[in-house]
CSV table of C-alpha atoms and ligand atoms in Angstrom, one decimal:
chain,number,residue,atom,x,y,z
A,22,UNK,CA,-2.8,9.4,-22.8
A,23,UNK,CA,-0.3,7.3,-20.4
A,24,UNK,CA,3.4,7.1,-21.2
A,25,UNK,CA,5.4,4.2,-19.4
A,26,UNK,CA,9.1,5.2,-18.9
A,27,UNK,CA,12.1,3.1,-17.4
A,28,UNK,CA,12.3,4.5,-13.7
A,29,UNK,CA,16.1,4.6,-13.7
A,30,UNK,CA,16.3,6.9,-16.9
A,31,UNK,CA,17.0,10.2,-15.4
A,32,UNK,CA,15.4,12.1,-18.3
A,33,UNK,CA,12.0,10.4,-17.3
A,34,UNK,CA,12.5,11.4,-13.6
A,35,UNK,CA,12.8,14.8,-15.0
A,36,UNK,CA,9.8,14.8,-16.8
A,37,UNK,CA,8.0,13.2,-14.3
A,38,UNK,CA,9.0,15.6,-11.7
A,39,UNK,CA,7.9,18.3,-14.4
A,40,UNK,CA,4.4,16.5,-14.6
A,41,UNK,CA,4.1,16.8,-11.1
A,42,UNK,CA,4.9,20.5,-11.1
A,43,UNK,CA,2.1,21.1,-13.6
A,44,UNK,CA,-0.6,19.3,-11.6
A,45,UNK,CA,-0.4,16.1,-13.2
A,46,UNK,CA,-0.2,12.6,-12.1
A,47,UNK,CA,2.2,10.3,-11.8
A,48,UNK,CA,2.8,6.6,-10.9
A,49,UNK,CA,6.2,5.6,-9.7
A,50,UNK,CA,7.4,2.2,-7.8
A,51,UNK,CA,8.2,2.1,-4.0
A,52,UNK,CA,9.6,-0.8,-2.2
A,53,UNK,CA,6.0,-2.0,-1.2
A,54,UNK,CA,3.4,-1.5,-3.8
A,55,UNK,CA,3.1,1.4,-6.6
A,56,UNK,CA,2.1,4.8,-5.6
A,57,UNK,CA,-0.3,7.3,-7.7
A,58,UNK,CA,1.4,10.5,-6.7
A,59,UNK,CA,0.4,14.1,-6.8
A,60,UNK,CA,1.9,17.4,-5.9
A,61,UNK,CA,1.0,17.1,-1.8
A,62,UNK,CA,0.8,21.1,-1.5
A,63,UNK,CA,-1.5,21.6,-4.8
A,64,UNK,CA,-4.9,20.6,-3.8
A,65,UNK,CA,-6.2,20.5,-7.4
A,66,UNK,CA,-3.6,18.1,-8.2
A,67,UNK,CA,-4.4,15.6,-5.3
A,68,UNK,CA,-8.1,15.9,-6.2
A,69,UNK,CA,-7.1,14.3,-9.7
A,70,UNK,CA,-6.1,11.4,-7.5
A,71,UNK,CA,-9.6,10.7,-6.0
A,72,UNK,CA,-11.2,10.8,-9.5
A,73,UNK,CA,-8.7,8.7,-11.0
A,74,UNK,CA,-8.9,5.8,-8.4
A,75,UNK,CA,-12.6,6.3,-7.4
A,76,UNK,CA,-11.4,6.5,-4.1
A,77,UNK,CA,-13.7,8.0,-1.4
A,78,UNK,CA,-12.9,11.5,-0.3
A,79,UNK,CA,-13.0,10.6,3.4
A,80,UNK,CA,-9.9,8.2,3.2
A,81,UNK,CA,-6.7,10.3,3.8
A,82,UNK,CA,-3.7,10.0,1.5
A,83,UNK,CA,0.0,9.3,2.7
A,84,UNK,CA,2.5,11.9,1.9
A,85,UNK,CA,5.9,10.8,0.9
A,86,UNK,CA,9.1,12.9,1.3
A,87,UNK,CA,12.9,12.2,0.4
A,88,UNK,CA,14.1,12.9,3.8
A,89,UNK,CA,13.5,14.0,7.7
A,90,UNK,CA,14.2,17.6,6.5
A,91,UNK,CA,11.2,17.5,4.0
A,92,UNK,CA,9.2,15.4,6.7
A,93,UNK,CA,9.3,18.2,8.7
A,94,UNK,CA,7.7,20.4,6.3
A,95,UNK,CA,4.5,18.3,6.0
A,96,UNK,CA,3.7,17.7,9.9
A,97,UNK,CA,3.2,20.1,13.1
A,98,UNK,CA,5.2,18.3,15.4
A,99,UNK,CA,8.1,15.5,15.3
A,100,UNK,CA,7.8,14.1,19.0
A,101,UNK,CA,10.7,12.4,20.3
A,102,UNK,CA,9.1,9.2,19.8
A,103,UNK,CA,8.4,9.4,16.3
A,104,UNK,CA,12.0,10.8,15.6
A,105,UNK,CA,13.4,7.4,17.0
A,106,UNK,CA,11.6,5.1,14.8
A,107,UNK,CA,12.0,7.6,11.8
A,108,UNK,CA,15.8,7.5,12.1
A,109,UNK,CA,15.7,3.7,12.6
A,110,UNK,CA,13.3,2.8,10.0
A,111,UNK,CA,13.2,5.7,7.2
A,112,UNK,CA,13.8,5.0,4.5
A,113,UNK,CA,11.4,2.2,4.8
A,114,UNK,CA,7.8,0.7,4.9
A,115,UNK,CA,6.6,2.7,7.8
A,116,UNK,CA,4.2,5.5,7.5
A,117,UNK,CA,3.9,7.5,10.5
A,118,UNK,CA,0.6,9.7,11.4
A,119,UNK,CA,1.5,12.9,13.4
A,120,UNK,CA,-0.3,16.3,14.0
A,121,UNK,CA,-0.5,18.0,10.2
A,122,UNK,CA,1.5,20.9,9.2
A,123,UNK,CA,-0.4,24.2,7.8
A,124,UNK,CA,0.8,23.5,4.2
A,125,UNK,CA,-1.0,20.4,3.9
A,126,UNK,CA,-4.5,21.1,2.2
A,127,UNK,CA,-7.5,19.2,3.6
A,128,UNK,CA,-8.0,17.0,0.7
A,129,UNK,CA,-5.2,15.2,1.6
A,130,UNK,CA,-6.1,14.6,5.3
A,131,UNK,CA,-9.5,14.4,4.4
A,132,UNK,CA,-10.2,16.9,6.7
A,133,UNK,CA,-8.5,15.5,9.9
A,134,UNK,CA,-5.7,17.0,11.8
A,135,UNK,CA,-3.5,14.2,11.6
A,136,UNK,CA,-1.2,13.5,8.1
A,137,UNK,CA,0.4,10.2,7.3
A,138,UNK,CA,4.4,10.6,6.3
A,139,UNK,CA,6.7,8.1,4.6
A,140,UNK,CA,10.0,8.2,3.2
A,141,UNK,CA,10.1,5.1,0.7
A,142,UNK,CA,13.0,3.0,0.1
A,143,UNK,CA,13.3,2.6,-3.6
A,144,UNK,CA,15.8,4.4,-5.5
A,145,UNK,CA,13.5,5.6,-8.2
A,146,UNK,CA,10.9,6.9,-5.5
A,147,UNK,CA,13.8,8.9,-3.6
A,148,UNK,CA,15.2,10.1,-7.1
A,149,UNK,CA,11.8,11.7,-8.1
A,150,UNK,CA,11.1,13.0,-4.5
A,151,UNK,CA,14.7,14.8,-4.9
A,152,UNK,CA,14.4,16.0,-8.3
A,153,UNK,CA,10.6,17.2,-7.4
A,154,UNK,CA,12.0,18.5,-4.3
A,155,UNK,CA,8.4,18.8,-2.8
A,156,UNK,CA,6.3,16.3,-1.1
A,157,UNK,CA,4.0,13.7,-3.1
A,158,UNK,CA,0.8,12.6,-1.8
A,159,UNK,CA,0.2,9.0,-3.1
A,160,UNK,CA,-2.0,6.0,-2.2
A,161,UNK,CA,-1.6,2.6,-4.1
A,162,UNK,CA,-1.9,2.8,-7.7
A,163,UNK,CA,-5.0,0.8,-8.3
A,164,UNK,CA,-8.4,1.5,-9.0
A,165,UNK,CA,-10.2,1.6,-5.5
A,166,UNK,CA,-10.8,-2.2,-4.2
A,167,UNK,CA,-8.3,-3.8,-6.3
A,168,UNK,CA,-5.3,-5.1,-5.1
A,169,UNK,CA,-2.6,-3.0,-5.2
A,170,UNK,CA,-0.1,-3.0,-7.8
A,171,UNK,CA,3.4,-4.6,-7.4
A,172,UNK,CA,4.3,-4.2,-11.4
A,173,UNK,CA,4.0,-1.2,-13.8
A,174,UNK,CA,1.5,-3.1,-16.1
A,175,UNK,CA,-0.8,-3.8,-12.9
A,176,UNK,CA,-0.9,0.5,-12.8
A,177,UNK,CA,-1.6,0.3,-16.6
A,178,UNK,CA,-4.4,-2.3,-16.4
A,179,UNK,CA,-6.3,0.1,-13.7
A,180,UNK,CA,-5.5,3.4,-14.6
A,181,UNK,CA,-4.4,3.9,-18.3
A,182,UNK,CA,-5.5,7.3,-19.6
A,183,UNK,CA,-6.2,8.1,-15.7
A,184,UNK,CA,-2.5,8.9,-15.4
A,185,UNK,CA,0.0,11.0,-16.9
A,186,UNK,CA,3.1,8.9,-16.7
A,187,UNK,CA,4.2,5.7,-15.2
A,188,UNK,CA,7.7,5.0,-14.2
A,189,UNK,CA,8.6,1.5,-14.4
A,190,UNK,CA,10.8,0.0,-11.6
A,191,UNK,CA,10.0,-3.7,-12.3
A,192,UNK,CA,8.6,-5.8,-9.4
A,193,UNK,CA,8.1,-4.1,-5.7
A,194,UNK,CA,10.3,-5.9,-3.4
A,195,UNK,CA,8.0,-6.2,-0.4
A,196,UNK,CA,4.9,-6.5,-2.2
A,197,UNK,CA,2.6,-5.5,0.6
A,198,UNK,CA,1.6,-2.0,1.6
A,199,UNK,CA,3.7,0.1,4.6
A,200,UNK,CA,2.5,-0.2,8.2
A,201,UNK,CA,0.9,2.6,9.7
A,202,UNK,CA,1.2,3.5,12.9
A,203,UNK,CA,-0.3,6.6,14.7
A,204,UNK,CA,2.4,8.5,16.9
A,205,UNK,CA,0.2,11.3,18.2
A,206,UNK,CA,-0.8,9.2,21.2
A,207,UNK,CA,0.7,8.3,24.5
A,208,UNK,CA,1.2,4.7,23.1
A,209,UNK,CA,1.7,4.2,19.7
A,210,UNK,CA,-0.8,2.4,18.0
A,211,UNK,CA,-0.6,0.2,14.7
A,212,UNK,CA,-3.8,1.1,12.5
A,213,UNK,CA,-2.6,-1.0,9.5
A,214,UNK,CA,-0.2,-3.8,9.5
A,215,UNK,CA,2.6,-3.9,6.7
A,216,UNK,CA,5.9,-4.0,5.6
A,217,UNK,CA,7.3,-3.3,8.9
A,218,UNK,CA,6.6,-6.1,11.6
A,219,UNK,CA,4.8,-5.4,14.7
A,220,UNK,CA,7.3,-7.5,16.3
A,221,UNK,CA,10.2,-4.7,15.1
A,222,UNK,CA,8.4,-1.7,16.1
A,223,UNK,CA,7.9,-3.1,19.2
A,224,UNK,CA,11.6,-4.0,19.8
A,225,UNK,CA,12.3,-0.2,19.1
A,226,UNK,CA,9.9,1.3,21.0
A,227,UNK,CA,8.3,-0.9,23.8
A,228,UNK,CA,4.7,-0.9,24.1
A,229,UNK,CA,3.0,-0.4,20.6
A,230,UNK,CA,-0.8,-1.3,20.3
A,231,UNK,CA,-2.7,-2.6,17.4
A,232,UNK,CA,-6.0,-2.2,15.6
A,233,UNK,CA,-7.2,-5.6,14.5
A,234,UNK,CA,-9.0,-5.4,11.1
A,235,UNK,CA,-12.2,-6.0,12.5
A,236,UNK,CA,-12.2,-3.3,15.5
A,237,UNK,CA,-15.0,-0.6,15.0
A,238,UNK,CA,-12.7,2.0,16.5
A,239,UNK,CA,-10.7,1.5,13.0
A,240,UNK,CA,-13.1,3.2,11.3
A,241,UNK,CA,-12.7,6.9,13.2
A,242,UNK,CA,-8.8,6.7,13.0
A,243,UNK,CA,-7.9,5.4,9.7
A,244,UNK,CA,-11.0,5.6,7.3
A,245,UNK,CA,-9.4,3.4,4.8
A,246,UNK,CA,-9.6,0.4,7.2
A,247,UNK,CA,-13.8,0.3,6.3
A,248,UNK,CA,-13.6,0.2,2.6
A,249,UNK,CA,-13.4,-2.6,0.5
A,250,UNK,CA,-9.9,-4.1,-0.3
A,251,UNK,CA,-7.8,-5.9,-2.0
A,252,UNK,CA,-10.5,-7.6,-3.9
A,253,UNK,CA,-10.2,-9.3,-7.1
A,254,UNK,CA,-13.1,-10.1,-9.5
A,255,UNK,CA,-13.6,-13.6,-8.2
A,256,UNK,CA,-14.3,-14.6,-5.0
A,257,UNK,CA,-11.7,-15.3,-2.4
A,258,UNK,CA,-11.8,-18.1,0.0
A,259,UNK,CA,-9.2,-18.4,2.3
A,260,UNK,CA,-8.4,-21.7,3.9
A,261,UNK,CA,-5.3,-23.2,6.0
A,262,UNK,CA,-2.3,-24.4,5.0
A,263,UNK,CA,-2.1,-27.4,3.1
A,264,UNK,CA,-5.9,-27.3,2.7
A,265,UNK,CA,-5.8,-26.0,-0.9
A,266,UNK,CA,-6.4,-28.7,-3.2
A,267,UNK,CA,-9.2,-30.2,-1.2
A,268,UNK,CA,-11.2,-27.2,-1.2
A,269,UNK,CA,-10.7,-26.7,-4.7
A,270,UNK,CA,-12.1,-30.2,-5.3
A,271,UNK,CA,-14.9,-29.7,-3.1
A,272,UNK,CA,-16.1,-26.5,-5.4
A,273,UNK,CA,-17.8,-26.0,-8.8
A,274,UNK,CA,-17.1,-23.7,-11.4
A,275,UNK,CA,-13.9,-22.4,-12.4
A,276,UNK,CA,-11.8,-22.4,-9.1
A,277,UNK,CA,-8.1,-21.1,-9.0
A,278,UNK,CA,-5.6,-22.0,-6.4
A,279,UNK,CA,-2.7,-19.9,-4.5
A,280,UNK,CA,-0.8,-22.6,-2.4
A,281,UNK,CA,2.8,-22.8,-1.0
A,282,UNK,CA,3.2,-26.6,-2.0
A,283,UNK,CA,4.1,-28.1,-5.2
A,284,UNK,CA,0.2,-28.1,-6.7
A,285,UNK,CA,-0.1,-28.3,-10.5
A,286,UNK,CA,-2.2,-27.0,-13.0
A,287,UNK,CA,-3.3,-23.9,-15.2
A,288,UNK,CA,-5.6,-22.2,-12.6
A,289,UNK,CA,-2.5,-22.9,-9.9
A,290,UNK,CA,-0.4,-20.3,-8.5
A,291,UNK,CA,2.8,-21.7,-6.4
A,292,UNK,CA,4.3,-18.9,-4.1
A,293,UNK,CA,7.5,-19.1,-2.1
A,294,UNK,CA,7.1,-21.1,1.4
A,295,UNK,CA,8.6,-17.9,3.3
A,296,UNK,CA,6.4,-15.0,4.4
A,297,UNK,CA,8.5,-12.5,2.7
A,298,UNK,CA,8.3,-14.7,-0.6
A,299,UNK,CA,4.7,-14.9,-0.2
A,300,UNK,CA,4.0,-11.3,0.2
A,301,UNK,CA,6.4,-10.3,-2.6
A,302,UNK,CA,4.1,-12.7,-5.1
A,303,UNK,CA,0.8,-12.3,-3.4
A,304,UNK,CA,-1.0,-9.6,-5.5
A,305,UNK,CA,0.7,-10.2,-8.7
A,306,UNK,CA,-0.6,-14.0,-8.2
A,307,UNK,CA,-4.5,-12.8,-7.8
A,308,UNK,CA,-4.1,-10.5,-10.4
A,309,UNK,CA,-3.2,-13.0,-13.1
A,310,UNK,CA,-5.7,-15.6,-12.0
A,311,UNK,CA,-8.2,-12.9,-12.0
A,312,UNK,CA,-7.4,-12.1,-15.8
A,313,UNK,CA,-8.4,-15.7,-16.4
A,314,UNK,CA,-12.6,-14.9,-15.4
A,315,UNK,CA,-12.5,-17.4,-12.4
A,316,UNK,CA,-15.6,-18.1,-10.1
A,317,UNK,CA,-13.2,-18.4,-7.0
A,318,UNK,CA,-9.7,-18.5,-6.1
A,319,UNK,CA,-8.7,-20.5,-3.0
A,320,UNK,CA,-5.5,-19.1,-1.2
A,321,UNK,CA,-3.7,-20.8,1.6
A,322,UNK,CA,-3.2,-19.0,4.4
A,323,UNK,CA,0.1,-18.6,6.5
A,324,UNK,CA,1.2,-18.8,10.1
A,325,UNK,CA,0.8,-14.8,11.7
A,326,UNK,CA,4.1,-14.5,12.7
A,327,UNK,CA,6.0,-11.6,11.7
A,328,UNK,CA,4.9,-10.3,7.8
A,329,UNK,CA,2.2,-13.1,8.4
A,330,UNK,CA,0.0,-11.3,10.2
A,331,UNK,CA,0.0,-8.4,7.4
A,332,UNK,CA,-0.3,-11.1,4.6
A,333,UNK,CA,-3.4,-12.5,6.7
A,334,UNK,CA,-5.0,-9.0,7.3
A,335,UNK,CA,-5.2,-8.3,3.5
A,336,UNK,CA,-6.4,-12.0,2.5
A,337,UNK,CA,-9.2,-11.7,5.4
A,338,UNK,CA,-10.2,-8.4,3.6
A,339,UNK,CA,-10.0,-9.6,0.1
A,340,UNK,CA,-12.3,-12.7,1.4
A,341,UNK,CA,-14.4,-10.4,2.7
A,342,UNK,CA,-15.0,-8.6,-0.4
B,6,TXA,O1,3.0,1.0,1.2
B,6,TXA,C1,2.0,2.2,1.3
B,6,TXA,O2,1.8,2.6,2.3
B,6,TXA,C2,1.6,2.7,-0.5
B,6,TXA,C3,3.0,3.1,-0.6
B,6,TXA,C4,2.5,4.0,-2.3
B,6,TXA,O3,3.3,4.1,-0.4
B,6,TXA,N1,0.5,3.5,-0.2
B,6,TXA,C5,-0.6,3.3,0.1
B,6,TXA,O4,-1.8,4.2,0.4
B,6,TXA,O5,-0.7,2.2,0.4
B,6,TXA,P1,-3.4,3.8,0.6
B,6,TXA,O6,-3.8,5.3,0.2
B,6,TXA,O7,-3.5,2.5,-0.3
B,6,TXA,O8,-3.4,3.4,2.2
B,6,TXA,C6,-2.9,4.2,3.3
B,6,TXA,C7,-3.9,3.9,4.1
B,6,TXA,C8,-5.1,4.0,4.2
B,6,TXA,O9,-5.8,3.1,5.0
B,6,TXA,C9,-5.3,5.1,4.8
B,6,TXA,O10,-7.0,5.2,5.5
B,6,TXA,C10,-4.2,5.4,5.9
B,6,TXA,O11,-3.2,4.9,5.2
B,6,TXA,N2,-4.0,6.6,6.3
B,6,TXA,C11,-3.7,7.7,5.5
B,6,TXA,N3,-3.2,9.1,6.2
B,6,TXA,C12,-3.6,8.5,7.5
B,6,TXA,C13,-3.9,9.6,8.6
B,6,TXA,N4,-3.6,10.8,8.6
B,6,TXA,N5,-4.5,9.0,10.2
B,6,TXA,C14,-5.0,7.8,9.8
B,6,TXA,N6,-4.7,6.5,8.5
B,6,TXA,C15,-4.2,7.4,7.6
B,7,MG,MG1,-4.5,1.3,-1.3
C-alpha cells in the first residue's frame, strides 16, 4: 500500500522519517524532481530502491543530506574547491561526486570509491532530512528508463504499491535533475548536465570539463548515462524550433507535439518560451501525451545556452530510446 500525504504537514514528515528509520521507502519532492528515498546507511533499505525502480545495480545513487556537516559524514574528504562550490550552490541542484566515506554501503555507490552528495533546495526535502537526521539515498522516483517525476501523481503512476509513502509537494520547480560534477579530479568534470548550468560552474571554478552524452568514457564514470532514459512509450522525435507542425503533418499514425509556439490541438502541449519554463513543464508534458497512447511525440528543440543544454541532453536520450 502506498499512502500519499501533504508534504508540508509536520505529522506526515514525522511518519515519513519513522518509515525511513524502519527501512521503508519514501518518495519526496526536491526542487529538481521527486526522489525515491531510503536510509543511505541501511543496505537492505537501499536494495529496496533498486527493486522498486527496476534499476540496474551498476548505477550509483545520490545521497541527500541537510547541510554541510551531514555531507561530511558521507564523504571521505571535502577538497577546498568542492567546499567553494558547495558553499555557493547548496542547497541547490548540484550533486558533487567526492571520495566515499566508510559508512556508505557498497550498494549506494555500485561498488565504486566515490559518492555523489547533494543538499536539495526544497522545504519538504530539507525538513524530512532534518527530522530523519541522517542521509537519504534517492534516485529519481520513476520506474527505470521513464521520464523523471515532477508531480506526486507521476510517482504514484510508476511506483504505486512499491513505495510506503509519497510526500506531495506539488510540481517541482526546476523540472530537470541535478547537475552531477566529479570533484575528485584536478579539473572538475560535469558528468550530467542539469539544474545548475555549466556557465555558472565555470564562473565559480574557472576551468570545468564536461562529458557530452555520447562520450564512451562516460560509461565508466557515470554508469547511469549508458542506460535508456527519459523515454515515454511513444517514440520521441526531436526537431528544430518552429519545425514541429510540419513534421507532424508528414507522419502517419497518432502523433503528439510539444511546442513553444501557439499550436493547437488535442495532441499538442504548448510550453513557455524560456528554457526555465520549458524545463519545468517538459517531463509532465511527455507523460501526459504518453497517456494518450500515441505512436510518436514530436518535440521542438531549444537553443543550447544555459539550461537549454540540459534540456537537449534529455531530449536526445529520450529520442534514442
Ligand atoms: O535531481 C536529482 O539529481 C534527482 C533528485 C531526486 O535528487 N536524483 C536523480 O538521481 O536524478 P538518479 O539516480 O536518477 O540520477 C543520478 C545520476 C546517475 O546518472 C548516476 O549514475 C550518477 O548520478 N551518479 C550517482 N553517483 C555517482 C558517482 N558516485 N559517480 C558518478 N556518477 C554518479
Ligand atoms: Mg533517474
